[in-house]
mmCIF file of C-alpha atoms and ligand atoms in Angstrom:
data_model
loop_
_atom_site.group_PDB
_atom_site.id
_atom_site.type_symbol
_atom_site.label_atom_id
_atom_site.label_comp_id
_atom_site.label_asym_id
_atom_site.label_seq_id
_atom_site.Cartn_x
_atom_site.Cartn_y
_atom_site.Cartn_z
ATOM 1 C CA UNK A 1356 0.000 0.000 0.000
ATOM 2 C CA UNK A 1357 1.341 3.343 -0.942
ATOM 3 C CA UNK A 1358 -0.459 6.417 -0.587
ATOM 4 C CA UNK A 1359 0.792 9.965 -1.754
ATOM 5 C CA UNK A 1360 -0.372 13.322 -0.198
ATOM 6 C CA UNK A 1361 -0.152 16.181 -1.368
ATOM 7 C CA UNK A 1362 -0.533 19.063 1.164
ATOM 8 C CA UNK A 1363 -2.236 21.460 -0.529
ATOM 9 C CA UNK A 1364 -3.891 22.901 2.374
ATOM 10 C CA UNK A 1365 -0.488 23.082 3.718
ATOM 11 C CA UNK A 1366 -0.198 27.344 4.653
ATOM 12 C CA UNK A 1367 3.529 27.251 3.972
ATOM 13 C CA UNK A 1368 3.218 25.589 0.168
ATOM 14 C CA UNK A 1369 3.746 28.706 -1.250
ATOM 15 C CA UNK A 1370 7.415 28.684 -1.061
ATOM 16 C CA UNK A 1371 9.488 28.851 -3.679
ATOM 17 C CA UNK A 1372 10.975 25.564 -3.388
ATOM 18 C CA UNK A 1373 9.233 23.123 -1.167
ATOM 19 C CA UNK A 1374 11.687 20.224 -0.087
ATOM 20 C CA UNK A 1375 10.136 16.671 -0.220
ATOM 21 C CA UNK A 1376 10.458 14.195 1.866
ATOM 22 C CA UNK A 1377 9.809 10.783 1.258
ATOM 23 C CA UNK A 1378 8.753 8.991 4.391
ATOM 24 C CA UNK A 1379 9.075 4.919 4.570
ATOM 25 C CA UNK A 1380 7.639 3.638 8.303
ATOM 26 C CA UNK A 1381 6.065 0.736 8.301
ATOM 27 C CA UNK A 1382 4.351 2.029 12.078
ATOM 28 C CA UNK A 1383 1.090 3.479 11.282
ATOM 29 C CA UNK A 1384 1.049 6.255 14.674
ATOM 30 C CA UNK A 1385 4.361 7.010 13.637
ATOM 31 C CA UNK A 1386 4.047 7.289 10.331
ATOM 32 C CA UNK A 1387 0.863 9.773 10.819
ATOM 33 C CA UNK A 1388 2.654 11.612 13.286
ATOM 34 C CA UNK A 1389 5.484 12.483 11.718
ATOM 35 C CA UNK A 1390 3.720 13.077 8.854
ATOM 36 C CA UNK A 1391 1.737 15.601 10.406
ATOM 37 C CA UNK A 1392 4.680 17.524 11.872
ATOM 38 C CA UNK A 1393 7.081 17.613 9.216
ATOM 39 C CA UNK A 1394 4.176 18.900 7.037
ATOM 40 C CA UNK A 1395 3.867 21.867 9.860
ATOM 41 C CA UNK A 1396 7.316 22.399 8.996
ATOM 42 C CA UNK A 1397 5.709 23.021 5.365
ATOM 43 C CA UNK A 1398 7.506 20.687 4.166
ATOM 44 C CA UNK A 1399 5.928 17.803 1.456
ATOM 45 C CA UNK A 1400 5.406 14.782 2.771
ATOM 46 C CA UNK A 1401 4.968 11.214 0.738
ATOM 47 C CA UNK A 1402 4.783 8.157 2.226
ATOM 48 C CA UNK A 1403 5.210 4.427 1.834
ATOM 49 C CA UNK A 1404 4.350 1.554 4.699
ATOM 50 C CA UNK A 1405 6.562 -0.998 3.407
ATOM 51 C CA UNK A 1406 10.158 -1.437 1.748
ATOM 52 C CA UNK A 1407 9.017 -2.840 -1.347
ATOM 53 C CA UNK A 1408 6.436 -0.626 -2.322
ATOM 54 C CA UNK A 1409 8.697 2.275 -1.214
ATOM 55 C CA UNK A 1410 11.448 1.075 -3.557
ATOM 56 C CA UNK A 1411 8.675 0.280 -6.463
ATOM 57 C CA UNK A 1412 7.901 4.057 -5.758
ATOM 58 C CA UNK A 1413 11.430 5.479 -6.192
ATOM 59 C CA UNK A 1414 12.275 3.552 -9.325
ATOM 60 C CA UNK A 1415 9.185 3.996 -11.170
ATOM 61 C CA UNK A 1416 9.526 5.993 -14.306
ATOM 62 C CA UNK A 1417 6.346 7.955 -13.775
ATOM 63 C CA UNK A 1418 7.932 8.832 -10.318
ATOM 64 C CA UNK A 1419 10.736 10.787 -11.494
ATOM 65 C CA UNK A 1420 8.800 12.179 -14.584
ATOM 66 C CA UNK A 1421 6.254 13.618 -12.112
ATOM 67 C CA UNK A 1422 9.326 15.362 -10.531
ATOM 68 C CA UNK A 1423 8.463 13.727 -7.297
ATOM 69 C CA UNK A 1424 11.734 12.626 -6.752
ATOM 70 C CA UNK A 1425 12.683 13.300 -3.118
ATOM 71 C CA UNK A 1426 15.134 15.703 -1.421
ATOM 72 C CA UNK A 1427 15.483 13.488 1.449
ATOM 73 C CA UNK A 1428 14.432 10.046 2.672
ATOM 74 C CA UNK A 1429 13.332 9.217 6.012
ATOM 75 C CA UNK A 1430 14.177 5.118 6.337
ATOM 76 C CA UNK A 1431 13.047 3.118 9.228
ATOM 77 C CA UNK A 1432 15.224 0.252 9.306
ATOM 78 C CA UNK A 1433 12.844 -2.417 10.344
ATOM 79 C CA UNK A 1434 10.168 -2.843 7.968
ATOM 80 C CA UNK A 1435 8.127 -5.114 5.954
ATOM 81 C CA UNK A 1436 9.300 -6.934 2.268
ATOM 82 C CA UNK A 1437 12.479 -5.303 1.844
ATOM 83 C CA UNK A 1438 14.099 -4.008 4.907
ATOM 84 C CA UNK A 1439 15.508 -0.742 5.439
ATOM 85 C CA UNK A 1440 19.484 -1.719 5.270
ATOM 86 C CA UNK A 1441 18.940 -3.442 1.744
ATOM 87 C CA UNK A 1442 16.786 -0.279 0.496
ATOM 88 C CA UNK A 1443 19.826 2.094 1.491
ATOM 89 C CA UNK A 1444 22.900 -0.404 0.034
ATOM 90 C CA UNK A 1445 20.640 -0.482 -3.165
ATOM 91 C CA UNK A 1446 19.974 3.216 -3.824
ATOM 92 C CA UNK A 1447 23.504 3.971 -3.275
ATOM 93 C CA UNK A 1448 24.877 1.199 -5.467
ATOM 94 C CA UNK A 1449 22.747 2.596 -8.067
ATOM 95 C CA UNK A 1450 24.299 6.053 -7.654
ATOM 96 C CA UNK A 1451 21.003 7.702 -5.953
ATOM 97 C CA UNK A 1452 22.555 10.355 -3.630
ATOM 98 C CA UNK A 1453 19.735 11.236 -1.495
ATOM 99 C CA UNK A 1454 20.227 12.156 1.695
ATOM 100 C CA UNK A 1455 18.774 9.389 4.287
ATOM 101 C CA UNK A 1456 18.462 9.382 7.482
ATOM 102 C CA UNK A 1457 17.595 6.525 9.332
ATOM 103 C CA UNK A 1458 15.723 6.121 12.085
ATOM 104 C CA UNK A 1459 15.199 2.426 13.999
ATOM 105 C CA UNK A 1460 14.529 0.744 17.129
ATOM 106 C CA UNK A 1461 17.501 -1.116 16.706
ATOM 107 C CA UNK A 1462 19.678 1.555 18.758
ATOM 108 C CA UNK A 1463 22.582 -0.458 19.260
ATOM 109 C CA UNK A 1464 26.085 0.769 17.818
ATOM 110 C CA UNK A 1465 26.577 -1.711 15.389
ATOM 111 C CA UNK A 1466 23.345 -0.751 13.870
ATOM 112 C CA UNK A 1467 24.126 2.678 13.765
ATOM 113 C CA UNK A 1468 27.580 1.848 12.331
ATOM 114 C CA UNK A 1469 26.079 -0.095 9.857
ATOM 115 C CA UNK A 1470 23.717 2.053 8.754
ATOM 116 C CA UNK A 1471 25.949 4.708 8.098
ATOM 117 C CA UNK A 1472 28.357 2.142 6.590
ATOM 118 C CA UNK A 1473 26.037 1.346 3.660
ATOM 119 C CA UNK A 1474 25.180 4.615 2.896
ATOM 120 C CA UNK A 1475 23.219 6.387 5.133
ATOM 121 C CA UNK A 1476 23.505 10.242 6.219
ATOM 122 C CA UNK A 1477 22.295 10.598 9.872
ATOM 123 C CA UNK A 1478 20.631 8.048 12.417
ATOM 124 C CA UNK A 1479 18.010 8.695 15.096
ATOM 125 C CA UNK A 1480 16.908 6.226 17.192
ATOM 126 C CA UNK A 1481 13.900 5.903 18.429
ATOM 127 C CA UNK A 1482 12.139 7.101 20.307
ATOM 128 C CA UNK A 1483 12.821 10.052 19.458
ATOM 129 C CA UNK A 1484 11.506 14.222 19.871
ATOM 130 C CA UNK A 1485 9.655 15.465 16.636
ATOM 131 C CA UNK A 1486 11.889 18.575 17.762
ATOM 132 C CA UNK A 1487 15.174 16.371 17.370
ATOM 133 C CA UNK A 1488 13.671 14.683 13.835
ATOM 134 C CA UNK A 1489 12.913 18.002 12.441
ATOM 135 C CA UNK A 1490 16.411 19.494 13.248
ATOM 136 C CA UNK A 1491 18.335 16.569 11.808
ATOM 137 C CA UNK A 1492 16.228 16.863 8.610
ATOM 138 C CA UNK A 1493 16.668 20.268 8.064
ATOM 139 C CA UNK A 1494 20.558 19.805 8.517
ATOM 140 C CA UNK A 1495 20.596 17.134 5.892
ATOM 141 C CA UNK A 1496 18.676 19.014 3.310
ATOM 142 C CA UNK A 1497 20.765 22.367 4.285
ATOM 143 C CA UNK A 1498 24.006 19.957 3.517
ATOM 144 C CA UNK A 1499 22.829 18.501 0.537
ATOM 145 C CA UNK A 1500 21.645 22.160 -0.584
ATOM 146 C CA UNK A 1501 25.979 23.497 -0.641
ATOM 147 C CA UNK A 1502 26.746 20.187 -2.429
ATOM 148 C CA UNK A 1503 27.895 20.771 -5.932
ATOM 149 C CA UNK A 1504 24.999 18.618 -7.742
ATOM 150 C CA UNK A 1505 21.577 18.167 -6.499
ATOM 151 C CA UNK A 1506 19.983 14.623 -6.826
ATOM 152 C CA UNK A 1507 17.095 16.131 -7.919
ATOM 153 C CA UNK A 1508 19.580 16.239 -11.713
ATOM 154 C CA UNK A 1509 20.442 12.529 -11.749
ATOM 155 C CA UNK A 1510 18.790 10.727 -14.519
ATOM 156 C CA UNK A 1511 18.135 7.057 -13.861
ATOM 157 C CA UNK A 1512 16.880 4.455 -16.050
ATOM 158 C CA UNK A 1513 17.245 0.646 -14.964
ATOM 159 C CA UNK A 1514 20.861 0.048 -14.364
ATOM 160 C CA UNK A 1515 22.307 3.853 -15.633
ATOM 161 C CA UNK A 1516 22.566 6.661 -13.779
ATOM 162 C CA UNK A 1517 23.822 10.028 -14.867
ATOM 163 C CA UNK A 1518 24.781 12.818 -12.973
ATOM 164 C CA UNK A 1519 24.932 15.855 -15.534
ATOM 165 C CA UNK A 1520 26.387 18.516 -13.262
ATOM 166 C CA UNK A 1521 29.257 16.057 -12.408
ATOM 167 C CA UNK A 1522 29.529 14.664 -16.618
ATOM 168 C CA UNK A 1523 29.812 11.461 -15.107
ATOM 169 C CA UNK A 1524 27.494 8.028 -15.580
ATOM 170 C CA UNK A 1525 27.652 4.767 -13.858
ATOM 171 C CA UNK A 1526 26.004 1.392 -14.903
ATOM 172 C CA UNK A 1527 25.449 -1.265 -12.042
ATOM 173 C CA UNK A 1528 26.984 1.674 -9.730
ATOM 174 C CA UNK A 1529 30.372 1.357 -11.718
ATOM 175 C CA UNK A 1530 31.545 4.375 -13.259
ATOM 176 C CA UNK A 1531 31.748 3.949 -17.643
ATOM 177 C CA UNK A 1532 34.347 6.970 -19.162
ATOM 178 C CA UNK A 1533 31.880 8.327 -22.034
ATOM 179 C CA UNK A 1534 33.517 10.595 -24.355
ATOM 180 C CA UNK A 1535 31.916 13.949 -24.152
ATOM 181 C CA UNK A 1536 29.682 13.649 -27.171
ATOM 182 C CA UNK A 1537 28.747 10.159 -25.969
ATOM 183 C CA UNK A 1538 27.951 11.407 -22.674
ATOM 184 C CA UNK A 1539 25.549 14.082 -24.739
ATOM 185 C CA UNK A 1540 23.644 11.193 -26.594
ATOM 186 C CA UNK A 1541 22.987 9.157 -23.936
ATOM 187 C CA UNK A 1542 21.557 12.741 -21.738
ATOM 188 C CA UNK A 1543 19.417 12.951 -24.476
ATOM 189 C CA UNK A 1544 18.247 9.483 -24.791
ATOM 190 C CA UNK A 1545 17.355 9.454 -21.275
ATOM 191 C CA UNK A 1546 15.836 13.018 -21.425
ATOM 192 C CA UNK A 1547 12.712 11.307 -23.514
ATOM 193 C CA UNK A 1548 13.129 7.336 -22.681
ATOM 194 C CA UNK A 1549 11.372 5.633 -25.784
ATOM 195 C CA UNK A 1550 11.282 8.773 -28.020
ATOM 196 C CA UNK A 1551 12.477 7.607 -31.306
ATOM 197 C CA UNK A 1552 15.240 9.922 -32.542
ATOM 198 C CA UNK A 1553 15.970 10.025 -36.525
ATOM 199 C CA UNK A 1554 19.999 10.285 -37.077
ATOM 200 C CA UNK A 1555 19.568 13.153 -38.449
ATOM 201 C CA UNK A 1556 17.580 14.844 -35.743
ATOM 202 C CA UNK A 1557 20.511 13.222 -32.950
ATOM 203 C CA UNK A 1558 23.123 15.431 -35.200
ATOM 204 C CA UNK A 1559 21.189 18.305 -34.875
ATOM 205 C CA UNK A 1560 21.075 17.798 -31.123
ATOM 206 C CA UNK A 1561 23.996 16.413 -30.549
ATOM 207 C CA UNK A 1562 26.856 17.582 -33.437
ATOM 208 C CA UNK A 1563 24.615 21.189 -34.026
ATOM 209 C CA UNK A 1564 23.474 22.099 -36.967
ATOM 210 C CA UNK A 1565 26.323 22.803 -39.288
ATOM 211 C CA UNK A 1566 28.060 19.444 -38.563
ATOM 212 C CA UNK A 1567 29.500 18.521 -41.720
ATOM 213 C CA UNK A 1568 30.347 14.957 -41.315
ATOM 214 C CA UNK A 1569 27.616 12.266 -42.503
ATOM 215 C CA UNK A 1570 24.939 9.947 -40.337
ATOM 216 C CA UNK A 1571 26.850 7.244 -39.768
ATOM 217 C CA UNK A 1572 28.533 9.427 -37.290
ATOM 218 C CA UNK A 1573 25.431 8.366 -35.577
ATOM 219 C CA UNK A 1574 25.612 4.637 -35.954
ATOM 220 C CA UNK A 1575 29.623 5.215 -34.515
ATOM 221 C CA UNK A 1576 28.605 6.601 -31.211
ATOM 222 C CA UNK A 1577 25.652 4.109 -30.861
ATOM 223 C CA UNK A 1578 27.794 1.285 -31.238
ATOM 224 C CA UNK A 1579 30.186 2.653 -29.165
ATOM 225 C CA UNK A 1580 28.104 3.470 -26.288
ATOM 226 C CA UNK A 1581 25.991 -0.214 -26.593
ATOM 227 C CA UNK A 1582 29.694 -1.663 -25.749
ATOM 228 C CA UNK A 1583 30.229 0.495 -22.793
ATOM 229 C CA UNK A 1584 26.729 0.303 -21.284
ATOM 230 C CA UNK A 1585 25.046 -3.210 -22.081
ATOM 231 C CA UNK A 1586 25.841 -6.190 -20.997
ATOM 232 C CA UNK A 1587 25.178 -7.602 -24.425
ATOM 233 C CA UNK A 1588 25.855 -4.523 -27.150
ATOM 234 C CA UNK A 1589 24.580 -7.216 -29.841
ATOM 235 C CA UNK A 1590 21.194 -7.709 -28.247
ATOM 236 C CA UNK A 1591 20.555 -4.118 -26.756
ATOM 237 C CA UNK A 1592 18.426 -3.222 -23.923
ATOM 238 C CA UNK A 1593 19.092 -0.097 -23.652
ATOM 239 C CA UNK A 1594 19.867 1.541 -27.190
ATOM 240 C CA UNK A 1595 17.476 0.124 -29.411
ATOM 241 C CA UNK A 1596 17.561 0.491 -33.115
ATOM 242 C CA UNK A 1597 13.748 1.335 -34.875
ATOM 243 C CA UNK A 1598 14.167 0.075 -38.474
ATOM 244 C CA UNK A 1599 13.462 2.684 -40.566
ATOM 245 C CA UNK A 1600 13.724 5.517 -38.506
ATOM 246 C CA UNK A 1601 16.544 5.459 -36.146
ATOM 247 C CA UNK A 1602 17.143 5.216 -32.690
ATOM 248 C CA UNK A 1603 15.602 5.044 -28.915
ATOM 249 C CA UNK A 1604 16.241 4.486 -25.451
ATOM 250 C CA UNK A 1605 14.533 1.823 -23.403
HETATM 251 CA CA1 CA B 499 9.367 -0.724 11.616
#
């Protein structure tokens, strides 16, 4: 069960930038309560009540199109389907950079070491002051605000990640060197997943308009970037040829 809320009636939505935070507490009281302050706070609150529908949430396509991506997660570590531990060690392996902070029963060092150790940002344990939650959130999105790229950018599709202010992609959470008009193909690509480009419209976007060399340019770059980013570049995934009319992505 997932259920997103928008607080509309929220007095405080009016700011410029509202930060969102994605809330994943399997606890129903909890869940509502901190819901309830943290939307005082004027911040927006979404929320899911267990780790699989929570990671189903983040990784959905429609998700990040909506712009719903968060600026900060909220993780409690003990929860149903998919525990909290495994949702953190995933995100990061995938390159997600949101801030988490974690907040658990389990108070005990080693779960606060490990915690942090695969990834996440703060830990609170609880029980703990709304007071104390709010402060440590509005740290972590203050942080994240003076870091040079905001997660918000990061394209994600599957396995790929990009991070355009940093010109840098990873695939499976390894980092691939892209060449920097190979890096501008695939930002396109994954701009409009499943738009089908013509070659001569990726020149235009990619080369500019008074690129002089022919279309198989094109076919070049797409063949190199298949070998660097699928696991098989002769049975695509990712880069798919349409016959006839050119390329897409996904
Ligand atoms: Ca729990």
């Amino acid at each position: 069960m997932l259920s997103l809320q928008n607080p509309q009636s929220s007095n405080k939505s009016k700011l410029a930038h509202t930060n969102r935070i994605l809330l994943i507490e399997d606890e129903d009281l909890i869940r509502d309560m901190v819901t309830v302050a943290l939307e005082e706070e004027g911040y927006e609150v979404y929320t899911a009540n267990n780790g699989r529908s929570a990671l189903n949430m983040l990784q959905s396509h429609d998700f990040s199109r909506a712009k719903l991506i968060p600026d900060l997660i909220i993780l409690d570590l003990m929860l149903p389907e998919v525990n909290g531990l495994d949702i953190c060690r995933l995100l990061r392996y995938q390159g997600d950079i949101t801030p988490i902070l974690v907040v658990s029963a389990k108070s005990s060092e080693t779960d606060r070491v490990l915690g942090l150790e695969v990834g996440a940002d703060d830990y609170l344990s609880k029980p703990f002051s709304m007071r104390e939650l709010i402060a440590r959130c509005r740290a972590l999105l203050r942080r994240q605000r003076y870091t040079s790229s905001s997660p918000s950018s990061v394209q994600k599709y599957r396995d790929i990640s990009l991070f355009p202010q940093e010109c840098r992609v990873t695939v499976r959470g390894i980092e691939v060197n892209l060449s920097p008009k190979e890096f501008k193909l695939l930002e396109l690509f994954m701009g409009y997943p499943r738009r089908v480009w013509s070659r001569e419209q990726l020149i235009e976007q990619v080369w500019g308009a008074d690129f002089l060399g022919d279309t198989k340019t094109v076919d070049v770059h797409i063949r190199w970037l298949r070998e660097k980013l699928e696991q098989e570049p002769s049975q695509p995934e990712y880069l798919i040829t349409v016959r006839g009319f050119g390329y897409r992505f996904g």
